C-alpha cells in the first residue's frame, strides 16, 4: 500500500496523539496495543475509498482513526470474553494487566472515537459509525448465544459475521464516499463492497483458525474449536457428515477441554469434507462480487490498490 | 419529582424504544436492566437543568436517555470488573448471564447513545458527552490503579471521583444549559453545579457503603473494603489514626478475604475517628456551593425541585 503510505503515516500519528492522556498507565497500555499495529486494513479502506471517490482532504485520516479506535476497542472487549492470551502476535492486554483495564481502555478508545466524530460534527457519519458499532455488539452477542450449538446453519452464521465483522468494513468504505460527497448510488456500492470484503475477511479468518500456525497467525490457532464456536468450515463439513462423524464432533463439543488431538481430528474431518475449500470458494465469490460493484468508479492507481487489497484477503496468512 | 413526572414518563418510553433490537436476548437483558430503574437522578438533572434555563422541548428527553444509557453501560462494565452480585437490589447481569453479555450489552447501550446524539446532530453536545465518557473511563482506570493502596490521599481520591462520577453529572447539567442556548456564564455555572452534586453523590455513596444495609442500599454493603478501595471515610480516619490502628487496617488490607468481623472493625474505627461525619460535612459543603452557583437563575418551581434534589443527596438511603 505504498500509494497511501504518507496517509497511513499521518493516520498513525493522529491515532497516537488522539489517545494521549494524563494517566501514564493508560498511555502505556494504549501504546502497547497500538504499536502491535495489526493489519490496519480498516483505516486503509477509509483512505482508499475516499481517494477513489475523489476526496483527498484530512478528514479521511480522522475517520480512519475513528474506525481503528473502535476496532481496537472491540478487540480489547473481545479479549475479555475470550480470555485470549495472544493477540497480534503478543501477549494480550487482559493477560498482562487483567480484565479490568481491558474493558476500560476499550471504553476509553471508543469515547475517543466519538470525541473525534463530535469535533468533525457530521451527523451522517456519526449515524453510519454508531450503527455499525451497534451491529458489532449485536453480532458478538449473537455469536455467544450460538456458542456450542452444532445446529447453527449458514444463514445464522452469516447473520453473525455480517454484524460482528462486515458492518465495520462496510462503514469504513461508505465513509469514503460520504467524505467525497458522492451520490447515493456510489455510496451504496461502496457500502456493499465493504460488506462483501468484510464477509470474505471473516471467512478466511475462520478457515485460518484451523489451517494456519500460531506464529504466522499472530494468535492461537484452534481457538474457535476450543471455545466451541461453530464456523463455516465446520458447518459445511457437518452437512456432508456421516452419523459416525457427527457423533465424533458432538463428543468433542461435549468435552470441557478440547485437546490438541481433538483439534486435529476435527481439522482432518473438515478437510476431508471440503469445508476449507468451500469456505475459500465462498470468500472468493464475495470478493469478486465486491469488486464488480466498483465497476462504475473510474480506474485509478488508488482503485487498483483497493482491488489488490481485496484479492489479498484470499491469500493472507495472518 | 412530581413536577417532571410527565417528562420522566416520556423519558422511560424513549429509553425502552431506543434499545429495541431484533435479538430477543438483548431485548430481555435490556428490559431487565432498565426496569430495575435505579434512581434516574441523571436524567432528572438533564430535564430540570433545561427547564430552569427556559427550555421545554423534546431534545431534553433524548439527552436524558443518552446520559442514562451511558450510565447504565458503565454500570454493566463495572459489574464485570467488580464481580458484583447485586445491583439495584437485584442479581446483577453478569451474575445471571456471565461476563460476556455484560460487556457487550454495555457496548450496545453506549452505541445506542451515540446513535441518538448523531440523529440530533449537535456538535457541542457530542463533545460534552464524549468527553465526560472519556473521563469516566479514566476515573475508573485510576481507581483500579489505586486499589489496595492505603497511601491514597484526598487529592487523589477527588481526582478519581471527579472523573468516574462527577463528570457525567456535570455533563447532564451542562446539557440543559446548552439546549436552552444559554450564554457561557450560565453554562459554566450549571456545569460546576453538576460537578458539585456529583461529588457529593459519590461521597455519600462511599459513606453508605459502610453504614447502610444491603436491603436499603440495593447492593452489597462493605464492597469497597472487600475490594480494597480506599475512600474518603477511611482516608480521613487513617489521617488521625494511631500506629496501632494503622497496623490493624494494613493487616486487613493484606488479607485475601475480608471477613464480616474485619468489616465491623474498620467501620467502627472510621466511626470513632469521625470519618463518616467528615465525609458528610464535605458532601454538604459541595451541595451548598453547588446551590449557590445557581443564584443568578430566576426562581421557579423547577428550580426548587432541583435544589431539593440536591439536598436529598445528603439524606438518601440508597
JSON list of C-alpha atoms in Angstrom, two decimals, chain B residues 18-121:
[
{"chain": "B", "resi": 18, "resn": "UNK", "atom": "CA", "xyz": [-34.26, 3.21, 21.82]},
{"chain": "B", "resi": 19, "resn": "UNK", "atom": "CA", "xyz": [-32.92, -0.15, 22.94]},
{"chain": "B", "resi": 20, "resn": "UNK", "atom": "CA", "xyz": [-35.23, -2.15, 20.71]},
{"chain": "B", "resi": 21, "resn": "UNK", "atom": "CA", "xyz": [-33.47, -4.84, 18.73]},
{"chain": "B", "resi": 22, "resn": "UNK", "atom": "CA", "xyz": [-34.14, -7.88, 16.58]},
{"chain": "B", "resi": 23, "resn": "UNK", "atom": "CA", "xyz": [-32.28, -10.12, 19.03]},
{"chain": "B", "resi": 24, "resn": "UNK", "atom": "CA", "xyz": [-34.75, -11.20, 21.74]},
{"chain": "B", "resi": 25, "resn": "UNK", "atom": "CA", "xyz": [-31.97, -11.92, 24.24]},
{"chain": "B", "resi": 26, "resn": "UNK", "atom": "CA", "xyz": [-30.65, -8.35, 24.04]},
{"chain": "B", "resi": 27, "resn": "UNK", "atom": "CA", "xyz": [-34.18, -7.08, 24.49]},
{"chain": "B", "resi": 28, "resn": "UNK", "atom": "CA", "xyz": [-34.70, -9.25, 27.54]},
{"chain": "B", "resi": 29, "resn": "UNK", "atom": "CA", "xyz": [-31.50, -8.26, 29.26]},
{"chain": "B", "resi": 30, "resn": "UNK", "atom": "CA", "xyz": [-32.05, -4.59, 28.37]},
{"chain": "B", "resi": 31, "resn": "UNK", "atom": "CA", "xyz": [-35.52, -4.69, 29.85]},
{"chain": "B", "resi": 32, "resn": "UNK", "atom": "CA", "xyz": [-34.17, -6.43, 32.93]},
{"chain": "B", "resi": 33, "resn": "UNK", "atom": "CA", "xyz": [-31.52, -3.78, 33.42]},
{"chain": "B", "resi": 34, "resn": "UNK", "atom": "CA", "xyz": [-33.76, -0.84, 32.59]},
{"chain": "B", "resi": 35, "resn": "UNK", "atom": "CA", "xyz": [-36.73, -2.00, 34.63]},
{"chain": "B", "resi": 36, "resn": "UNK", "atom": "CA", "xyz": [-34.54, -2.15, 37.71]},
{"chain": "B", "resi": 37, "resn": "UNK", "atom": "CA", "xyz": [-34.83, 1.56, 37.28]},
{"chain": "B", "resi": 38, "resn": "UNK", "atom": "CA", "xyz": [-32.32, 2.99, 39.63]},
{"chain": "B", "resi": 39, "resn": "UNK", "atom": "CA", "xyz": [-32.74, 6.48, 40.83]},
{"chain": "B", "resi": 40, "resn": "UNK", "atom": "CA", "xyz": [-32.93, 8.18, 37.43]},
{"chain": "B", "resi": 41, "resn": "UNK", "atom": "CA", "xyz": [-31.14, 11.07, 39.03]},
{"chain": "B", "resi": 42, "resn": "UNK", "atom": "CA", "xyz": [-29.05, 11.84, 35.94]},
{"chain": "B", "resi": 43, "resn": "UNK", "atom": "CA", "xyz": [-31.99, 12.06, 33.54]},
{"chain": "B", "resi": 44, "resn": "UNK", "atom": "CA", "xyz": [-33.81, 14.22, 36.08]},
{"chain": "B", "resi": 45, "resn": "UNK", "atom": "CA", "xyz": [-30.79, 16.53, 36.11]},
{"chain": "B", "resi": 46, "resn": "UNK", "atom": "CA", "xyz": [-30.87, 16.91, 32.32]},
{"chain": "B", "resi": 47, "resn": "UNK", "atom": "CA", "xyz": [-34.58, 17.70, 32.34]},
{"chain": "B", "resi": 48, "resn": "UNK", "atom": "CA", "xyz": [-34.53, 20.04, 35.33]},
{"chain": "B", "resi": 49, "resn": "UNK", "atom": "CA", "xyz": [-31.43, 21.91, 34.13]},
{"chain": "B", "resi": 50, "resn": "UNK", "atom": "CA", "xyz": [-33.02, 22.52, 30.76]},
{"chain": "B", "resi": 51, "resn": "UNK", "atom": "CA", "xyz": [-36.28, 23.64, 32.40]},
{"chain": "B", "resi": 52, "resn": "UNK", "atom": "CA", "xyz": [-34.68, 26.17, 34.74]},
{"chain": "B", "resi": 53, "resn": "UNK", "atom": "CA", "xyz": [-32.88, 27.62, 31.72]},
{"chain": "B", "resi": 54, "resn": "UNK", "atom": "CA", "xyz": [-36.20, 28.02, 29.95]},
{"chain": "B", "resi": 55, "resn": "UNK", "atom": "CA", "xyz": [-36.05, 25.11, 27.53]},
{"chain": "B", "resi": 56, "resn": "UNK", "atom": "CA", "xyz": [-39.03, 22.81, 27.28]},
{"chain": "B", "resi": 57, "resn": "UNK", "atom": "CA", "xyz": [-38.59, 20.95, 24.00]},
{"chain": "B", "resi": 58, "resn": "UNK", "atom": "CA", "xyz": [-38.23, 17.25, 23.26]},
{"chain": "B", "resi": 59, "resn": "UNK", "atom": "CA", "xyz": [-34.47, 17.15, 23.00]},
{"chain": "B", "resi": 60, "resn": "UNK", "atom": "CA", "xyz": [-34.11, 17.08, 26.78]},
{"chain": "B", "resi": 61, "resn": "UNK", "atom": "CA", "xyz": [-35.85, 13.68, 26.78]},
{"chain": "B", "resi": 62, "resn": "UNK", "atom": "CA", "xyz": [-33.44, 12.35, 24.15]},
{"chain": "B", "resi": 63, "resn": "UNK", "atom": "CA", "xyz": [-30.39, 13.58, 26.05]},
{"chain": "B", "resi": 64, "resn": "UNK", "atom": "CA", "xyz": [-31.76, 12.29, 29.34]},
{"chain": "B", "resi": 65, "resn": "UNK", "atom": "CA", "xyz": [-31.82, 8.89, 27.62]},
{"chain": "B", "resi": 66, "resn": "UNK", "atom": "CA", "xyz": [-28.29, 9.39, 26.26]},
{"chain": "B", "resi": 67, "resn": "UNK", "atom": "CA", "xyz": [-26.96, 10.06, 29.74]},
{"chain": "B", "resi": 68, "resn": "UNK", "atom": "CA", "xyz": [-28.86, 7.17, 31.33]},
{"chain": "B", "resi": 69, "resn": "UNK", "atom": "CA", "xyz": [-27.76, 4.76, 28.58]},
{"chain": "B", "resi": 70, "resn": "UNK", "atom": "CA", "xyz": [-24.14, 5.72, 29.15]},
{"chain": "B", "resi": 71, "resn": "UNK", "atom": "CA", "xyz": [-24.56, 5.47, 32.90]},
{"chain": "B", "resi": 72, "resn": "UNK", "atom": "CA", "xyz": [-26.10, 2.01, 32.55]},
{"chain": "B", "resi": 73, "resn": "UNK", "atom": "CA", "xyz": [-23.30, 0.97, 30.19]},
{"chain": "B", "resi": 74, "resn": "UNK", "atom": "CA", "xyz": [-20.70, 1.97, 32.77]},
{"chain": "B", "resi": 75, "resn": "UNK", "atom": "CA", "xyz": [-22.62, 0.07, 35.47]},
{"chain": "B", "resi": 76, "resn": "UNK", "atom": "CA", "xyz": [-22.64, -3.04, 33.29]},
{"chain": "B", "resi": 77, "resn": "UNK", "atom": "CA", "xyz": [-18.92, -2.74, 32.64]},
{"chain": "B", "resi": 78, "resn": "UNK", "atom": "CA", "xyz": [-18.33, -2.01, 36.28]},
{"chain": "B", "resi": 79, "resn": "UNK", "atom": "CA", "xyz": [-20.19, -5.18, 37.25]},
{"chain": "B", "resi": 80, "resn": "UNK", "atom": "CA", "xyz": [-17.72, -7.19, 35.20]},
{"chain": "B", "resi": 81, "resn": "UNK", "atom": "CA", "xyz": [-14.83, -5.60, 36.99]},
{"chain": "B", "resi": 82, "resn": "UNK", "atom": "CA", "xyz": [-16.30, -5.88, 40.44]},
{"chain": "B", "resi": 83, "resn": "UNK", "atom": "CA", "xyz": [-17.85, -9.27, 40.00]},
{"chain": "B", "resi": 84, "resn": "UNK", "atom": "CA", "xyz": [-20.85, -7.70, 41.70]},
{"chain": "B", "resi": 85, "resn": "UNK", "atom": "CA", "xyz": [-23.70, -9.99, 42.64]},
{"chain": "B", "resi": 86, "resn": "UNK", "atom": "CA", "xyz": [-26.33, -7.40, 43.49]},
{"chain": "B", "resi": 87, "resn": "UNK", "atom": "CA", "xyz": [-27.11, -4.27, 41.53]},
{"chain": "B", "resi": 88, "resn": "UNK", "atom": "CA", "xyz": [-30.10, -2.01, 42.01]},
{"chain": "B", "resi": 89, "resn": "UNK", "atom": "CA", "xyz": [-31.41, -4.55, 44.51]},
{"chain": "B", "resi": 90, "resn": "UNK", "atom": "CA", "xyz": [-31.46, -7.48, 42.12]},
{"chain": "B", "resi": 91, "resn": "UNK", "atom": "CA", "xyz": [-28.95, -10.06, 40.90]},
{"chain": "B", "resi": 92, "resn": "UNK", "atom": "CA", "xyz": [-26.54, -8.32, 38.52]},
{"chain": "B", "resi": 93, "resn": "UNK", "atom": "CA", "xyz": [-26.47, -9.12, 34.82]},
{"chain": "B", "resi": 94, "resn": "UNK", "atom": "CA", "xyz": [-23.03, -10.70, 34.98]},
{"chain": "B", "resi": 95, "resn": "UNK", "atom": "CA", "xyz": [-24.18, -12.93, 37.84]},
{"chain": "B", "resi": 96, "resn": "UNK", "atom": "CA", "xyz": [-27.19, -14.12, 35.84]},
{"chain": "B", "resi": 97, "resn": "UNK", "atom": "CA", "xyz": [-25.71, -14.35, 32.36]},
{"chain": "B", "resi": 98, "resn": "UNK", "atom": "CA", "xyz": [-21.93, -14.15, 32.72]},
{"chain": "B", "resi": 99, "resn": "UNK", "atom": "CA", "xyz": [-19.35, -11.52, 31.87]},
{"chain": "B", "resi": 100, "resn": "UNK", "atom": "CA", "xyz": [-19.70, -11.64, 28.10]},
{"chain": "B", "resi": 101, "resn": "UNK", "atom": "CA", "xyz": [-23.23, -10.27, 27.70]},
{"chain": "B", "resi": 102, "resn": "UNK", "atom": "CA", "xyz": [-22.41, -7.77, 30.41]},
{"chain": "B", "resi": 103, "resn": "UNK", "atom": "CA", "xyz": [-19.60, -6.17, 28.41]},
{"chain": "B", "resi": 104, "resn": "UNK", "atom": "CA", "xyz": [-21.39, -6.42, 25.07]},
{"chain": "B", "resi": 105, "resn": "UNK", "atom": "CA", "xyz": [-24.74, -5.08, 26.21]},
{"chain": "B", "resi": 106, "resn": "UNK", "atom": "CA", "xyz": [-22.83, -2.23, 27.79]},
{"chain": "B", "resi": 107, "resn": "UNK", "atom": "CA", "xyz": [-21.26, -1.58, 24.38]},
{"chain": "B", "resi": 108, "resn": "UNK", "atom": "CA", "xyz": [-24.68, -1.88, 22.77]},
{"chain": "B", "resi": 109, "resn": "UNK", "atom": "CA", "xyz": [-26.11, 0.79, 25.11]},
{"chain": "B", "resi": 110, "resn": "UNK", "atom": "CA", "xyz": [-23.20, 3.10, 24.52]},
{"chain": "B", "resi": 111, "resn": "UNK", "atom": "CA", "xyz": [-23.54, 2.79, 20.74]},
{"chain": "B", "resi": 112, "resn": "UNK", "atom": "CA", "xyz": [-27.26, 3.49, 21.04]},
{"chain": "B", "resi": 113, "resn": "UNK", "atom": "CA", "xyz": [-26.47, 6.64, 23.00]},
{"chain": "B", "resi": 114, "resn": "UNK", "atom": "CA", "xyz": [-24.13, 7.76, 20.22]},
{"chain": "B", "resi": 115, "resn": "UNK", "atom": "CA", "xyz": [-26.79, 6.93, 17.63]},
{"chain": "B", "resi": 116, "resn": "UNK", "atom": "CA", "xyz": [-29.25, 9.20, 19.42]},
{"chain": "B", "resi": 117, "resn": "UNK", "atom": "CA", "xyz": [-26.70, 12.02, 19.55]},
{"chain": "B", "resi": 118, "resn": "UNK", "atom": "CA", "xyz": [-25.85, 11.51, 15.90]},
{"chain": "B", "resi": 119, "resn": "UNK", "atom": "CA", "xyz": [-29.51, 11.84, 14.97]},
{"chain": "B", "resi": 120, "resn": "UNK", "atom": "CA", "xyz": [-29.76, 15.03, 16.98]},
{"chain": "B", "resi": 121, "resn": "UNK", "atom": "CA", "xyz": [-26.53, 16.20, 15.39]}
]
